[in-house]
Coordinates of C-alpha atoms in Angstrom, one line a residue:
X487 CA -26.4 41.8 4.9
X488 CA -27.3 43.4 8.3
X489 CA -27.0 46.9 8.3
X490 CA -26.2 49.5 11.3
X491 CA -28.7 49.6 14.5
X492 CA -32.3 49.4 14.1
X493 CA -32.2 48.3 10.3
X494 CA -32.9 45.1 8.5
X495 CA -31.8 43.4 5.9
X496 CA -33.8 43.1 2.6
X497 CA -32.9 39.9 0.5
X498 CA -34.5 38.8 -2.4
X499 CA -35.5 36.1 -5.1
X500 CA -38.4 33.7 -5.3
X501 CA -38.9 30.3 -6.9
X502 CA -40.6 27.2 -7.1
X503 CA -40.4 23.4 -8.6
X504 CA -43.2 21.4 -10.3
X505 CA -42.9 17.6 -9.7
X506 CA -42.6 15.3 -12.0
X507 CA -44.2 11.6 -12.6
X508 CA -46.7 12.7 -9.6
X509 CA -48.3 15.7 -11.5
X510 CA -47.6 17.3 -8.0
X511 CA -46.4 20.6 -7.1
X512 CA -43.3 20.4 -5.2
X513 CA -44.1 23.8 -3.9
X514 CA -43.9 24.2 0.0
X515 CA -47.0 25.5 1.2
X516 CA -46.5 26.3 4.8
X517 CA -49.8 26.1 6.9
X518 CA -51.2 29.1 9.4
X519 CA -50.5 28.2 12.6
X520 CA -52.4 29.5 15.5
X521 CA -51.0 33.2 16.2
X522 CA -49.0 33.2 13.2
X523 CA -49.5 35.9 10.7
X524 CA -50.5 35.8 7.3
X525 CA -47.6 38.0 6.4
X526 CA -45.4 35.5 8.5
X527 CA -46.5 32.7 6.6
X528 CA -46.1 33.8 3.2
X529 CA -42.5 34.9 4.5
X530 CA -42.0 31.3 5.7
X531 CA -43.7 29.6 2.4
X532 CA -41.0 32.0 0.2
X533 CA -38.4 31.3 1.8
X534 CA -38.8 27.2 1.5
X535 CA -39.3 27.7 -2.2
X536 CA -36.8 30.3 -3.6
X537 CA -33.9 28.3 -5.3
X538 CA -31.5 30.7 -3.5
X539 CA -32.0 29.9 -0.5
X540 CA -32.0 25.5 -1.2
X541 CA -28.6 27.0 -3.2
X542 CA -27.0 28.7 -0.3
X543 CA -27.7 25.9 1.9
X544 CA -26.9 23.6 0.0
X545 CA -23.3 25.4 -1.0
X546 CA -22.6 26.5 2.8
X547 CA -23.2 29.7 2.4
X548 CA -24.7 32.1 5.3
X549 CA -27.3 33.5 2.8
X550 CA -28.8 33.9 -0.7
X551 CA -27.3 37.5 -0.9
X552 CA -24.2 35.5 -1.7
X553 CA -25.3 35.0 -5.2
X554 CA -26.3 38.8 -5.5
X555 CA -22.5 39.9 -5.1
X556 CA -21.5 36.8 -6.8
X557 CA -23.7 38.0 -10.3
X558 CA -22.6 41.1 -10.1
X559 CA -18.5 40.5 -9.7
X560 CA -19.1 37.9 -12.3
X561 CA -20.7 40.7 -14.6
X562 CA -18.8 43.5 -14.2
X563 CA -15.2 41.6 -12.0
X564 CA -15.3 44.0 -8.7
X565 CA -13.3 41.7 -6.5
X566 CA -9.8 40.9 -8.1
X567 CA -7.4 38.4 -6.5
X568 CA -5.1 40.4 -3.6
X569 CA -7.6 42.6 -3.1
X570 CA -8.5 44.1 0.1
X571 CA -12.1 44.5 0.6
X572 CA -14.2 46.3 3.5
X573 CA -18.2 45.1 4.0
X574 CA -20.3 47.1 6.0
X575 CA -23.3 45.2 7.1
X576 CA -21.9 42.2 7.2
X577 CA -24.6 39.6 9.2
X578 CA -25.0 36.9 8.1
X579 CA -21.8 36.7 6.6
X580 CA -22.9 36.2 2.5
X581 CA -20.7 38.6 1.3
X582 CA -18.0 37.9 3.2
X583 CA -17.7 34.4 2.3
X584 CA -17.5 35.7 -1.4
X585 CA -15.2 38.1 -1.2
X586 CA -12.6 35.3 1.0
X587 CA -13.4 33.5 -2.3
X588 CA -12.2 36.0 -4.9
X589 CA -9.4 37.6 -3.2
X590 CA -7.8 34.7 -1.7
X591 CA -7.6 36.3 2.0
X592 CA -6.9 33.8 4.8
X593 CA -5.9 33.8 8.4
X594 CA -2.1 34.5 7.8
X595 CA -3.2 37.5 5.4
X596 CA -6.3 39.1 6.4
X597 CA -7.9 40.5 3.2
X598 CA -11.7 40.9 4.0
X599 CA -13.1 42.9 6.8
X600 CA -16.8 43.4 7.7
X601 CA -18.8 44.8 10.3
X602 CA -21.9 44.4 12.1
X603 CA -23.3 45.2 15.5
X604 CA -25.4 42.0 15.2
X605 CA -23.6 38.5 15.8
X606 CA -22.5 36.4 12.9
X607 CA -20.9 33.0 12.6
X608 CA -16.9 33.5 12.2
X609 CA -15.9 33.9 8.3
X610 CA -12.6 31.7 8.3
X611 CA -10.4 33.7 5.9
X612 CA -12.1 37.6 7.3
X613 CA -12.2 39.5 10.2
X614 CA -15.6 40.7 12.0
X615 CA -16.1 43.2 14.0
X616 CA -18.8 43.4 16.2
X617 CA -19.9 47.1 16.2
X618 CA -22.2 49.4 15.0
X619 CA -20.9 51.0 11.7
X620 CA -22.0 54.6 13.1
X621 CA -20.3 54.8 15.8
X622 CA -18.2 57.0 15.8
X623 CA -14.9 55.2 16.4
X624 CA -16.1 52.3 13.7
X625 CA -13.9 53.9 10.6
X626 CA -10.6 53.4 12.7
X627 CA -11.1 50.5 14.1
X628 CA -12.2 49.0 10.3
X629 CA -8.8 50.2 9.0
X630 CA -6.6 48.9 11.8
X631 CA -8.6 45.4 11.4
X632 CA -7.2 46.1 7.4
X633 CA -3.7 46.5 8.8
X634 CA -4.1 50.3 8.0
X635 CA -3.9 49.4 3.9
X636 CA -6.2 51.5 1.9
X637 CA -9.3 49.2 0.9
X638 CA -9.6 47.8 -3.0
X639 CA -13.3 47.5 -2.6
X640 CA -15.7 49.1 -0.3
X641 CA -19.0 46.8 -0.4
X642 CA -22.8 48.0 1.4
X643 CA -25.8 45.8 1.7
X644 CA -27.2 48.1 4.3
X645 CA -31.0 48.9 4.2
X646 CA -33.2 50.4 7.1
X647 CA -36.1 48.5 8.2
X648 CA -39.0 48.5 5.8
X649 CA -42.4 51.1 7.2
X650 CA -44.2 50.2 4.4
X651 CA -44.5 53.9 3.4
X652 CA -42.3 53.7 0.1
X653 CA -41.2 57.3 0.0
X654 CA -40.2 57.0 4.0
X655 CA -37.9 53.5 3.3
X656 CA -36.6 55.3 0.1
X657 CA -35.5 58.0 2.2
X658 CA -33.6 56.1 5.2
X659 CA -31.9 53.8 3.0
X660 CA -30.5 56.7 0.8
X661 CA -29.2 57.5 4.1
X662 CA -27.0 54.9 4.8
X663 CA -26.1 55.1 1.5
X664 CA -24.6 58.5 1.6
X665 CA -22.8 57.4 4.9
X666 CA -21.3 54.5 3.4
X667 CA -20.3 56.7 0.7
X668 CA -18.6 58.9 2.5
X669 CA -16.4 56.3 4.5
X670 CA -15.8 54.9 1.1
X671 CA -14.5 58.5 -0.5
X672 CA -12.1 58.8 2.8
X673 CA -10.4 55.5 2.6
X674 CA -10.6 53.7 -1.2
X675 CA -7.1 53.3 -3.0
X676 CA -7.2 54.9 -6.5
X677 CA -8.6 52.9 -8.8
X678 CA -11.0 51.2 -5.9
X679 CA -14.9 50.5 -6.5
X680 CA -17.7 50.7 -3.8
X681 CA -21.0 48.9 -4.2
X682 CA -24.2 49.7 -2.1
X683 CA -27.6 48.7 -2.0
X684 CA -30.1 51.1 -2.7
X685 CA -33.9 51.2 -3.6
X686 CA -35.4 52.3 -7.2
X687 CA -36.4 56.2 -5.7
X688 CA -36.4 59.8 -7.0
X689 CA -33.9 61.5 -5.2
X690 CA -30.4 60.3 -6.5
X691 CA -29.7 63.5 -8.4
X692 CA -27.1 64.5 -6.0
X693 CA -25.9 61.6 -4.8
X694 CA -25.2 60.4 -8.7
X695 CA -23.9 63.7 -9.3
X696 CA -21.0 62.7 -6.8
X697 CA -20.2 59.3 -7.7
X698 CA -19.8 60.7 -10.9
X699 CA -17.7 62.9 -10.0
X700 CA -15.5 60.6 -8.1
X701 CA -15.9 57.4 -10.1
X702 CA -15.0 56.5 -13.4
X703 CA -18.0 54.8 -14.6
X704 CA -21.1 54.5 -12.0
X705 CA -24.1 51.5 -12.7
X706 CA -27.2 50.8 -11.6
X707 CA -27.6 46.7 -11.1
X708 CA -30.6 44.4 -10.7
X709 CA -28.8 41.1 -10.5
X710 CA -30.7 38.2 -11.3
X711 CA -31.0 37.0 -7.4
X712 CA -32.7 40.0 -6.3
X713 CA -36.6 38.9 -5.4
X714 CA -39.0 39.8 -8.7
X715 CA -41.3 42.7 -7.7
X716 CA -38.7 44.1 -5.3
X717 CA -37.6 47.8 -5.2
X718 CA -33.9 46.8 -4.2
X719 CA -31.2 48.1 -6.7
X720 CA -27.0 48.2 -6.0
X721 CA -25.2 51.2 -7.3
X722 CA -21.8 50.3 -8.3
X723 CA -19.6 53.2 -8.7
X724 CA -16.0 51.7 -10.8
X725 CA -12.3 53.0 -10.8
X726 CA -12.4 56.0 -7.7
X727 CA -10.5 58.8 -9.2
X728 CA -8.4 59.8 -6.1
X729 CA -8.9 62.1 -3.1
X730 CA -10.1 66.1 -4.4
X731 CA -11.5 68.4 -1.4
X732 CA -13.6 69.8 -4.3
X733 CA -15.3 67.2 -5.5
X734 CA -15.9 65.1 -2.4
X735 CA -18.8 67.4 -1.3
X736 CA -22.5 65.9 -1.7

């Protein structure tokens, strides 16, 4: 999922086959090409061998992520039939598709909204919009897509761009987070749930502190397509307890 201006997506899984008969490795090793990095070509080699990403292909599916939000509603059943859903973050369209799936939206009854400033491949059954999620105008013009019905399900798979400084990506993540967060606290029906991702950190104190104070029941979630070894976690915050002035402050 592409998150707002400047940021990048981080996806995860890895995986690879072993031939049979041969003795071979079916592992894809990809070789360096002239000017191509070594980080590039491990990317490359990963992504030819994670069983996600044959999966999604394979299932017509815009990305692995699919499976992420598909583990998780299978887990803990986020997305219900008729509900109305709002993805921030939407490129390449993943979650989306998934959430068209589980709610039954279609063209006659849009159901699924996402956003994105970054172009995407229609999602037949959702509506995109192509815009920046801060803007300023980008709340409004996600409810009016919605047909000005409260959302069921507020969903993030926002991240900033990796610096390699762990503490620094923690940080800028955390912020979208809390943005997202606070769209979700405006517009969720009672009863709603809002997913985000988020990375494994040390400063969630507050931020827990108010989910907790607005959610019924708040999880941290590693589902099973997330990439071993990575620092990516969702926090799923269950059954929003209704609009309070008081307890909406971070």
């Amino acid at each position: 999922m592409t998150p707002p201006r400047g940021k990048g997506p981080t996806k995860g899984g890895s995986g690879q086959g072993s031939g049979q008969g041969s003795g071979r490795s079916l592992h894809t090793r990809v070789k360096t090409a002239r000017g191509r990095k070594q980080s590039s070509r491990l990317w490359l080699e990963r992504q030819l061998n994670d069983p996600y990403v044959r999966q999604a292909k394979a299932e017509g599916y815009a990305s692995r992520a699919a499976y992420k939000l598909k583990e998780m509603d299978d887990r803990y059943q986020i997305l219900k039939p008729g509900d109305r859903v709002i993805d921030l973050g939407a490129a390449p369209g993943g979650w989306c598709q998934v959430a068209v799936e589980r709610t039954g939206s279609s063209a006659d009854d849009i159901r699924v909204v996402g956003i994105d400033y970054l172009d995407m491949d229609p999602v037949p059954g959702a509506s995109i919009l192509k815009m920046d999620f801060l803007d300023d105008d980008a709340p409004q013009a996600l409810m009016r897509a919605l047909g000005g019905h409260a959302p069921d399900v507020v969903l993030s798979d926002m991240a900033a761009p990796t610096t390699g400084h762990r503490r620094t990506d923690h940080l800028r993540t955390m912020h979208l987070v809390e943005v997202a967060l606070d769209f979700a606290l405006k517009v969720l029906k009672p009863g709603g749930h809002f997913l985000s991702k988020t990375f494994q950190g040390g400063t969630e104190g507050p931020l827990l502190d108010l989910l907790k104070r607005n959610f019924r029941a708040v999880h941290h979630v590693k589902p099973p397509a997330s990439r071993e070894g990575s620092v990516e976690l969702y926090l799923l915050a269950r059954e929003f307890k209704g609009r309070d002035d008081e307890r909406d402050e971070l």
